[in-house]
mmCIF file with all atom_site columns, C-alpha atoms and ligand atoms in Angstrom:
data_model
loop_
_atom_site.group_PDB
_atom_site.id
_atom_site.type_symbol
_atom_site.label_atom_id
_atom_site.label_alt_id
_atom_site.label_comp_id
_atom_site.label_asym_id
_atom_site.label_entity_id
_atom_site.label_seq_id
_atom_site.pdbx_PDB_ins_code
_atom_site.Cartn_x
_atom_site.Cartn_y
_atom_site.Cartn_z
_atom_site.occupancy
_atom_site.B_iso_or_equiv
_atom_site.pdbx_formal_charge
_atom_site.auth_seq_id
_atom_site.auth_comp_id
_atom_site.auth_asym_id
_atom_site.auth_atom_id
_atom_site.pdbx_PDB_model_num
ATOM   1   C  CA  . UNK A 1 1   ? 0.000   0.000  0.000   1.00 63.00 ? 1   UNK A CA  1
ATOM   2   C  CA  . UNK A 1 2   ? 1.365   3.464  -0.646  1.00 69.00 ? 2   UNK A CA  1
ATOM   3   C  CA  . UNK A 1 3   ? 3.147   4.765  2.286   1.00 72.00 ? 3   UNK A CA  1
ATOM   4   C  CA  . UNK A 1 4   ? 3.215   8.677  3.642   1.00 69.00 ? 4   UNK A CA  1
ATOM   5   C  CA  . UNK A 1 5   ? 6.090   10.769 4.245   1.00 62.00 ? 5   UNK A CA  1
ATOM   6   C  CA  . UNK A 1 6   ? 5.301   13.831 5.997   1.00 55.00 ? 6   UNK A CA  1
ATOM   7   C  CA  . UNK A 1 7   ? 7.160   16.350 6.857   1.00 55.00 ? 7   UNK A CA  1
ATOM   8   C  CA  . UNK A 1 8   ? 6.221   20.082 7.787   1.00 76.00 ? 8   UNK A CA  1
ATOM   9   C  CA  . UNK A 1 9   ? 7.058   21.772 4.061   1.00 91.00 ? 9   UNK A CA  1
ATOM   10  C  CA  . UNK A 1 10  ? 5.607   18.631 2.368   1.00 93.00 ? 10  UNK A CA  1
ATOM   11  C  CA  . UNK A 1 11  ? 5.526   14.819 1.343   1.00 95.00 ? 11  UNK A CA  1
ATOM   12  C  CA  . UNK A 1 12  ? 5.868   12.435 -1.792  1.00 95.00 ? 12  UNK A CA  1
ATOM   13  C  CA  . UNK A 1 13  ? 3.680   9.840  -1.608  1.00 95.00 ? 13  UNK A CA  1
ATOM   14  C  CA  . UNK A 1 14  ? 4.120   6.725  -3.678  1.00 95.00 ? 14  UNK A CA  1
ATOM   15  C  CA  . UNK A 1 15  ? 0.940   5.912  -6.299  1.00 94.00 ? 15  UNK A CA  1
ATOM   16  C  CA  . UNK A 1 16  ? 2.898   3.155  -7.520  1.00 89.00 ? 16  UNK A CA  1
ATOM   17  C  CA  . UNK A 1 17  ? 5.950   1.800  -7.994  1.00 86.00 ? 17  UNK A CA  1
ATOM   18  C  CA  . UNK A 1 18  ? 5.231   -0.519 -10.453 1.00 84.00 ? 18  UNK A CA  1
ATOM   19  C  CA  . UNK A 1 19  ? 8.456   -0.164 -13.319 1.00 80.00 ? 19  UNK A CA  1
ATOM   20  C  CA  . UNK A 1 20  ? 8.158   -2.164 -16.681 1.00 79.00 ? 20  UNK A CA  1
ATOM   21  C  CA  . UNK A 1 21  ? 5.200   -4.260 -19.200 1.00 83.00 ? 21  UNK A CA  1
ATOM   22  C  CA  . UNK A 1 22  ? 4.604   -7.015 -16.824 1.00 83.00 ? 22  UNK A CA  1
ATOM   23  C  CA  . UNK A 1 23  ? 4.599   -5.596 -13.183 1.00 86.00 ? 23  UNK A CA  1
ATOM   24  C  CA  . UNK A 1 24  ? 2.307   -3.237 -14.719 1.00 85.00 ? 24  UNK A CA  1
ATOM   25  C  CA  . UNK A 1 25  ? 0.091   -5.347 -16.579 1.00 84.00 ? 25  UNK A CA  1
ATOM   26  C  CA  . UNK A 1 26  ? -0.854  -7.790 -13.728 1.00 88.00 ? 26  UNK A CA  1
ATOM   27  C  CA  . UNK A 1 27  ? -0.739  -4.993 -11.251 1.00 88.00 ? 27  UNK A CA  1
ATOM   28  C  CA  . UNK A 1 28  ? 2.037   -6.395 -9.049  1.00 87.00 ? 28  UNK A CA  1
ATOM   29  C  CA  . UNK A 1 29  ? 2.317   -3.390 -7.864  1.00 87.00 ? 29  UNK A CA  1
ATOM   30  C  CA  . UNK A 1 30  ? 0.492   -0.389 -8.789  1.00 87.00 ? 30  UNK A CA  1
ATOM   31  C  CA  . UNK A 1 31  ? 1.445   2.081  -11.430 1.00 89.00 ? 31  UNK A CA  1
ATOM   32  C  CA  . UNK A 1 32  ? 0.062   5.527  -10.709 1.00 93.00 ? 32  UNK A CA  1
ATOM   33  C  CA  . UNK A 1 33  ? 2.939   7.892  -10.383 1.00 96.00 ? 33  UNK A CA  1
ATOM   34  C  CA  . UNK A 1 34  ? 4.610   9.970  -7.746  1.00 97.00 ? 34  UNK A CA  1
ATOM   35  C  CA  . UNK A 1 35  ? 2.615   13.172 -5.806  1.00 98.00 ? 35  UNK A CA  1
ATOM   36  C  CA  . UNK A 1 36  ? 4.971   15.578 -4.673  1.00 97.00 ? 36  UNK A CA  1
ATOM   37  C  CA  . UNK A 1 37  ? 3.949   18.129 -2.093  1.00 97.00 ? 37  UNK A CA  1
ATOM   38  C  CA  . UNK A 1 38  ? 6.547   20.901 -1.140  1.00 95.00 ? 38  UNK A CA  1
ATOM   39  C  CA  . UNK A 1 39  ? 5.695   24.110 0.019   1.00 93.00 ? 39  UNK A CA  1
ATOM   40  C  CA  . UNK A 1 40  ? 2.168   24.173 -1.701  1.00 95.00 ? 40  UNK A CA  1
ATOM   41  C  CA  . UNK A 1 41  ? 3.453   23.045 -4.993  1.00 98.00 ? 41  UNK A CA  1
ATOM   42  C  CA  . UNK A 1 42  ? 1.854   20.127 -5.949  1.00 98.00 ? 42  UNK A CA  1
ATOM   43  C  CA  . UNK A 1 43  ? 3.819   17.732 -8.717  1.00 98.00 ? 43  UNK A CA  1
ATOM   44  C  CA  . UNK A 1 44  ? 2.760   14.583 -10.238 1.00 98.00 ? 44  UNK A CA  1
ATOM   45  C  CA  . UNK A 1 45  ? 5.329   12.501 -12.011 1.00 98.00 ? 45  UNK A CA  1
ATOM   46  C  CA  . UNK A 1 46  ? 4.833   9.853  -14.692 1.00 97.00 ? 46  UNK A CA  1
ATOM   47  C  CA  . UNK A 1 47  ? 0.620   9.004  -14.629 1.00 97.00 ? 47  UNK A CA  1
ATOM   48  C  CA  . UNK A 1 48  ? 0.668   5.300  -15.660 1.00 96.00 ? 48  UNK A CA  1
ATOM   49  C  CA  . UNK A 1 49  ? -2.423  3.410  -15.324 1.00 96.00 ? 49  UNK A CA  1
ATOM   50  C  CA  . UNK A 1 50  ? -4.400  3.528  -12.856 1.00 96.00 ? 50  UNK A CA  1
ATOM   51  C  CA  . UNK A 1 51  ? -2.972  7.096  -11.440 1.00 97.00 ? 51  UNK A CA  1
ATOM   52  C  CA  . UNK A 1 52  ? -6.787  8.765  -11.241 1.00 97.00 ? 52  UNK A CA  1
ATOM   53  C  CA  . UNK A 1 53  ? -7.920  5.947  -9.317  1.00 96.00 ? 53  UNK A CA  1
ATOM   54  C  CA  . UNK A 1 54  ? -5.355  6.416  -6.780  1.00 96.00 ? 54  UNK A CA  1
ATOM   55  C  CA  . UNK A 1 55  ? -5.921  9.704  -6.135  1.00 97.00 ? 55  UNK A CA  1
ATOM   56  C  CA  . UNK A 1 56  ? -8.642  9.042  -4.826  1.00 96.00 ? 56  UNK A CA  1
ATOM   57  C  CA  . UNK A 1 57  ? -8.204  6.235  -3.110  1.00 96.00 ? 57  UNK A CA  1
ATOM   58  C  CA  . UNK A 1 58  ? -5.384  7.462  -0.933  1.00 95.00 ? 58  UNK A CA  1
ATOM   59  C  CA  . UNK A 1 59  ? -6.078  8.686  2.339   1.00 94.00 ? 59  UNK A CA  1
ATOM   60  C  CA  . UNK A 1 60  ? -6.342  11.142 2.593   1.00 94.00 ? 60  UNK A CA  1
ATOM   61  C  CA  . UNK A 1 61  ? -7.141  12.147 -0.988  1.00 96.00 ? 61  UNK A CA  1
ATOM   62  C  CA  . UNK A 1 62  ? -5.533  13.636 -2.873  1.00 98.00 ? 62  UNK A CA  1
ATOM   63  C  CA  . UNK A 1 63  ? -6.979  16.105 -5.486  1.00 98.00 ? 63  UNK A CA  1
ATOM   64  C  CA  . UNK A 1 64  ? -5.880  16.455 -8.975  1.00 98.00 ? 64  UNK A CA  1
ATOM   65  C  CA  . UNK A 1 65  ? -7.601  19.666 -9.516  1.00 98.00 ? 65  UNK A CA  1
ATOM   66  C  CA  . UNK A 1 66  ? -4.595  20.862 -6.828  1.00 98.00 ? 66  UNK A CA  1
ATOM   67  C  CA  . UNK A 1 67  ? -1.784  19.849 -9.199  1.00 98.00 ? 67  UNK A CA  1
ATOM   68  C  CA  . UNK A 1 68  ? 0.793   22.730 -10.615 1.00 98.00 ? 68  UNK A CA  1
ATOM   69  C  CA  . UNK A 1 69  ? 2.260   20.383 -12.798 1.00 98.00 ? 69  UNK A CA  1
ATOM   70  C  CA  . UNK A 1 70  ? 2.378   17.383 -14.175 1.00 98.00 ? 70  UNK A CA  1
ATOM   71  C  CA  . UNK A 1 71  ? 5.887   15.445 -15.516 1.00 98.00 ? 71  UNK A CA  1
ATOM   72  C  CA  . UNK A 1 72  ? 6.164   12.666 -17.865 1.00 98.00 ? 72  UNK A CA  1
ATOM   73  C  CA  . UNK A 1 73  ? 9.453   11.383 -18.194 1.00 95.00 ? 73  UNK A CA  1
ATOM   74  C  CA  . UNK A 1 74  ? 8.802   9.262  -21.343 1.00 94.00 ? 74  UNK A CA  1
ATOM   75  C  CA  . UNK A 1 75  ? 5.716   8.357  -22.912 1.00 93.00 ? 75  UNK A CA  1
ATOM   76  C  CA  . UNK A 1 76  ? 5.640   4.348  -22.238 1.00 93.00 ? 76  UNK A CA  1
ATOM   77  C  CA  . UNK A 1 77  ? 2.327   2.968  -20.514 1.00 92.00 ? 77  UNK A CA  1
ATOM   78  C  CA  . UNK A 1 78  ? 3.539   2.128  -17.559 1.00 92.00 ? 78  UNK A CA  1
ATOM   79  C  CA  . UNK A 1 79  ? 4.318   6.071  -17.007 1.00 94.00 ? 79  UNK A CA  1
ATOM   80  C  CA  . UNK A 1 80  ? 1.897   7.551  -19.359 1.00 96.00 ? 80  UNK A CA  1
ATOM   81  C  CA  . UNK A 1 81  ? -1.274  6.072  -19.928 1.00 96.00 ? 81  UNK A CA  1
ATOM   82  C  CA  . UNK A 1 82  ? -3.221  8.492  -17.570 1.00 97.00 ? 82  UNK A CA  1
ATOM   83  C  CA  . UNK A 1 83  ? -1.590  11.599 -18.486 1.00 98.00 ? 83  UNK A CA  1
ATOM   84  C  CA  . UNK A 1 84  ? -4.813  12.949 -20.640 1.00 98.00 ? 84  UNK A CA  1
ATOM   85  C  CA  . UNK A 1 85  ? -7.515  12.048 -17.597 1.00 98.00 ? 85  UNK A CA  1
ATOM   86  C  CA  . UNK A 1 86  ? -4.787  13.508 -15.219 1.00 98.00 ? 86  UNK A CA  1
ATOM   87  C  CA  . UNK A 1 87  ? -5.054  16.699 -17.461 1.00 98.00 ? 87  UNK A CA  1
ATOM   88  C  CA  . UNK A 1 88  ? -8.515  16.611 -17.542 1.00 98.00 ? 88  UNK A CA  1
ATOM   89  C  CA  . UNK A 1 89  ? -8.784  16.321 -13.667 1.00 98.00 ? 89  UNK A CA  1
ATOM   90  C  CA  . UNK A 1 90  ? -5.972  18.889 -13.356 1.00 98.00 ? 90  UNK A CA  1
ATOM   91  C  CA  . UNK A 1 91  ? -8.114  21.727 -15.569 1.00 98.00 ? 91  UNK A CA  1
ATOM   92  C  CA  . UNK A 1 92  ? -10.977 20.395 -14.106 1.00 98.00 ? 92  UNK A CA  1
ATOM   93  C  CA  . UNK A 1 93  ? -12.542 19.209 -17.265 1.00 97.00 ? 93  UNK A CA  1
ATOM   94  C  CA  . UNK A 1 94  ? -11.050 21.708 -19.333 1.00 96.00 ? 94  UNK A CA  1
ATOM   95  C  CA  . UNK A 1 95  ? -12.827 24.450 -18.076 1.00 98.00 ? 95  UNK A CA  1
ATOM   96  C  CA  . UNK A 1 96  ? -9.785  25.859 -15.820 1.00 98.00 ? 96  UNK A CA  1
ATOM   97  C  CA  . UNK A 1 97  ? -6.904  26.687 -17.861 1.00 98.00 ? 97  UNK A CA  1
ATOM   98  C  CA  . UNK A 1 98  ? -4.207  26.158 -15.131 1.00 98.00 ? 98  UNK A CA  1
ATOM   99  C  CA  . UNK A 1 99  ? -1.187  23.819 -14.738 1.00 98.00 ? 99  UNK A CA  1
ATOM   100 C  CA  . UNK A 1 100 ? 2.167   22.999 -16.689 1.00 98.00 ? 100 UNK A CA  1
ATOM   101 C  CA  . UNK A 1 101 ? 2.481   19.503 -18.250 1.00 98.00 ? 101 UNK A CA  1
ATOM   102 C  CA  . UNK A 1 102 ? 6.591   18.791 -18.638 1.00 98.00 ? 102 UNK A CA  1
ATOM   103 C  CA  . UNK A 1 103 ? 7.059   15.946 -21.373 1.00 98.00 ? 103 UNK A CA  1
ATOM   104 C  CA  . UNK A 1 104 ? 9.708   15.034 -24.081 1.00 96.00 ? 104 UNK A CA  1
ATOM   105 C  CA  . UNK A 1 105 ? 8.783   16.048 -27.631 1.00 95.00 ? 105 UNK A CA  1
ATOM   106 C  CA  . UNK A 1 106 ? 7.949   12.970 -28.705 1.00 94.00 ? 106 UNK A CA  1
ATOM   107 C  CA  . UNK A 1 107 ? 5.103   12.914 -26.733 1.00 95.00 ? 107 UNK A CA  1
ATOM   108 C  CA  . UNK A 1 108 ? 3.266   15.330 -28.489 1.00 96.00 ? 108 UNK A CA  1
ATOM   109 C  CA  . UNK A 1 109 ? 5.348   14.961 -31.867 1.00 95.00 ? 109 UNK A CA  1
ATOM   110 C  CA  . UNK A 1 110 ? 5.578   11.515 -32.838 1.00 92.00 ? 110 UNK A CA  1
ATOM   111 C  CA  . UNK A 1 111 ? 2.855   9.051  -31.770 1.00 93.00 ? 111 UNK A CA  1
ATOM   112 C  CA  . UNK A 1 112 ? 1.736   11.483 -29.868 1.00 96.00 ? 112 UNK A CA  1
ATOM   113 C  CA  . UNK A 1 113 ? 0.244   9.989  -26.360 1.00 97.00 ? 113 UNK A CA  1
ATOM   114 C  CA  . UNK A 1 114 ? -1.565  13.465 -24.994 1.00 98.00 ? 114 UNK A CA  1
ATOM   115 C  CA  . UNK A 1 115 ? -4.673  13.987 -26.723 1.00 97.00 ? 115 UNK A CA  1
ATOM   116 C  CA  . UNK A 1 116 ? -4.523  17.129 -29.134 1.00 97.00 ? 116 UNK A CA  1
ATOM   117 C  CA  . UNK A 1 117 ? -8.134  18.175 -27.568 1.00 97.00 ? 117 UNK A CA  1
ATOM   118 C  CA  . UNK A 1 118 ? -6.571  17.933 -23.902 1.00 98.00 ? 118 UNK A CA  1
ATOM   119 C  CA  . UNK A 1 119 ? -3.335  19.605 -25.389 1.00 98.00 ? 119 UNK A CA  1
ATOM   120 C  CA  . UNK A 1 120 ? -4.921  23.184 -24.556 1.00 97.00 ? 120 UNK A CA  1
ATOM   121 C  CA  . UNK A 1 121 ? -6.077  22.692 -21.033 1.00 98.00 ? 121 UNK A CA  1
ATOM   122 C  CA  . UNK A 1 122 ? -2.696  23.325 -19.359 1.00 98.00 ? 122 UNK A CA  1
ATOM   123 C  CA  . UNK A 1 123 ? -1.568  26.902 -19.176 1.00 98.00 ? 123 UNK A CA  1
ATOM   124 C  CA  . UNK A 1 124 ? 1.322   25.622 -20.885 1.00 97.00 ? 124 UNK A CA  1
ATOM   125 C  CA  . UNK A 1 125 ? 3.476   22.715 -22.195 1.00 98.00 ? 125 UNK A CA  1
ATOM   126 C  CA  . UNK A 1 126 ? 7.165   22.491 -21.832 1.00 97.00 ? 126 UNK A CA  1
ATOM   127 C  CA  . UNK A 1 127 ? 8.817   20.102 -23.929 1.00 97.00 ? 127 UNK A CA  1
ATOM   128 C  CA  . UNK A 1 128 ? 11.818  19.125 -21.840 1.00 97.00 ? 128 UNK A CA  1
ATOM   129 C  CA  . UNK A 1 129 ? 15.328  18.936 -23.125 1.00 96.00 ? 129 UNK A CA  1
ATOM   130 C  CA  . UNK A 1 130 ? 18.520  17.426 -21.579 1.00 95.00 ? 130 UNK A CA  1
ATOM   131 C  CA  . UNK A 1 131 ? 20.440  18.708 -18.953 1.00 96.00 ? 131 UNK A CA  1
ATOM   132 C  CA  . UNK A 1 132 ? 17.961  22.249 -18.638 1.00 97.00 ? 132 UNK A CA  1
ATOM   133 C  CA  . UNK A 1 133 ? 16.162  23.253 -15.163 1.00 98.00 ? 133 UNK A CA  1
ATOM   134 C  CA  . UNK A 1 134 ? 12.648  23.560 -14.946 1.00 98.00 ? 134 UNK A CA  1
ATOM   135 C  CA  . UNK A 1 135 ? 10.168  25.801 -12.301 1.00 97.00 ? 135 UNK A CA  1
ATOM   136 C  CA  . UNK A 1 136 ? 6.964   25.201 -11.597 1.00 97.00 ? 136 UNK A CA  1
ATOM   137 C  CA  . UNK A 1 137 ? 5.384   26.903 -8.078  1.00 95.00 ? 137 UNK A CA  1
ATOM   138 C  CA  . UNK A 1 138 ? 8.055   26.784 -5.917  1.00 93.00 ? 138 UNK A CA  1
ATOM   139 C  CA  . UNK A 1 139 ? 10.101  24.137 -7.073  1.00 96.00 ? 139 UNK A CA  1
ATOM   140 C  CA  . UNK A 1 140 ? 12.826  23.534 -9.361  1.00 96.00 ? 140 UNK A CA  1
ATOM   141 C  CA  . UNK A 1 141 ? 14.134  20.476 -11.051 1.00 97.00 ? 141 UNK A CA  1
ATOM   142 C  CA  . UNK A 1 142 ? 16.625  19.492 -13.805 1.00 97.00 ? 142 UNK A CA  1
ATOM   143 C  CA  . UNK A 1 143 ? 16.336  16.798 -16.122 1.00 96.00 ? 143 UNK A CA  1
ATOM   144 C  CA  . UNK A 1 144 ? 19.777  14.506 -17.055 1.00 94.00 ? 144 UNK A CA  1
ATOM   145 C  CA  . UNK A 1 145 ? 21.276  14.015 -20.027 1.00 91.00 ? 145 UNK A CA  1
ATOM   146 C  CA  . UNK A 1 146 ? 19.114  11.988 -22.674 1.00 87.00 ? 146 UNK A CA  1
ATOM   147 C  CA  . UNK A 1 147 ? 18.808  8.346  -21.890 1.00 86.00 ? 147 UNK A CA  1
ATOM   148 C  CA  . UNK A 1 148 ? 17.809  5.576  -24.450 1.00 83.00 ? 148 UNK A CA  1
ATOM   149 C  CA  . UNK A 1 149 ? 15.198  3.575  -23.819 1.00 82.00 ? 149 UNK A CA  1
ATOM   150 C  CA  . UNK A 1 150 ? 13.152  1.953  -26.356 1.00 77.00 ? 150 UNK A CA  1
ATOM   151 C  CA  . UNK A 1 151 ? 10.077  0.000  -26.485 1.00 68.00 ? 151 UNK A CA  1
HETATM 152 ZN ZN1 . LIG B 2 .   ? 9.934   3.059  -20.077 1.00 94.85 ? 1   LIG B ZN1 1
#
């Protein structure tokens, strides 16, 4: 079961930790990304399946509509196949333009795995590049230099 760390200016709390086709296909362990809470700023990393429905099953809940941001490290299922309900439920339908989505370019430019309808909810979309920093709220975070990893 996802675990809480809590500390005063925040906690990351675990919506899976499932990594790879098979762990994630028979659920051995869930799949639904990492919530990051620091200083108000609230981060989700890498929606895989299943990442809506443990929002709100944690305990206590945690609310989508409160993200800043949402990063997607690479567009595989097992880290991407929620991103467009996460954007929904970050824009609250749509209707709230609010929130950055961080992905690679591939992610919108080839194959593309976020919707182009659900591409205008954020405020914005940053197409992250290697070895740049990154804001959003209050926090800061750099990506590495470009790894391969293929299907
Ligand atoms: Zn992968």
């Amino acid at each position: 079961m996802a675990k809480i760390i809590k500390q005063k200016e925040g906690f990351v709390k675990f919506l899976g930790t499932a990594g790879a086709r098979f762990v994630m296909i028979g659920q051995l362990r869930a799949s639904g990304g990492i919530w990051i809470s620091y200083k108000g700023t609230n981060i989700l990393v890498d929606p895989g399946p299943g990442s809506i429905v443990r929002c709100s099953a944690a305990r206590p809940k945690l609310n989508p509509a409160k993200l800043d941001g949402i990063i997607l490290t690479h567009k595989h299922l097992d880290h991407a196949n929620d991103i467009n309900v996460m954007i929904e439920a970050m824009t609250e339908g749509g209707f709230k333009k609010r929130g950055v989505v961080f992905c690679p370019a591939d992610a919108i430019n080839e194959d593309s795995i976020i919707l182009k309808y659900a591409r205008n909810f954020p405020a914005r979309i940053d197409m992250l590049k290697a070895e740049h920093d990154y804001k959003v709220g209050g926090v800061s975070f750099a990506t590495s230099m470009r790894h391969l990893h293929t299907a």
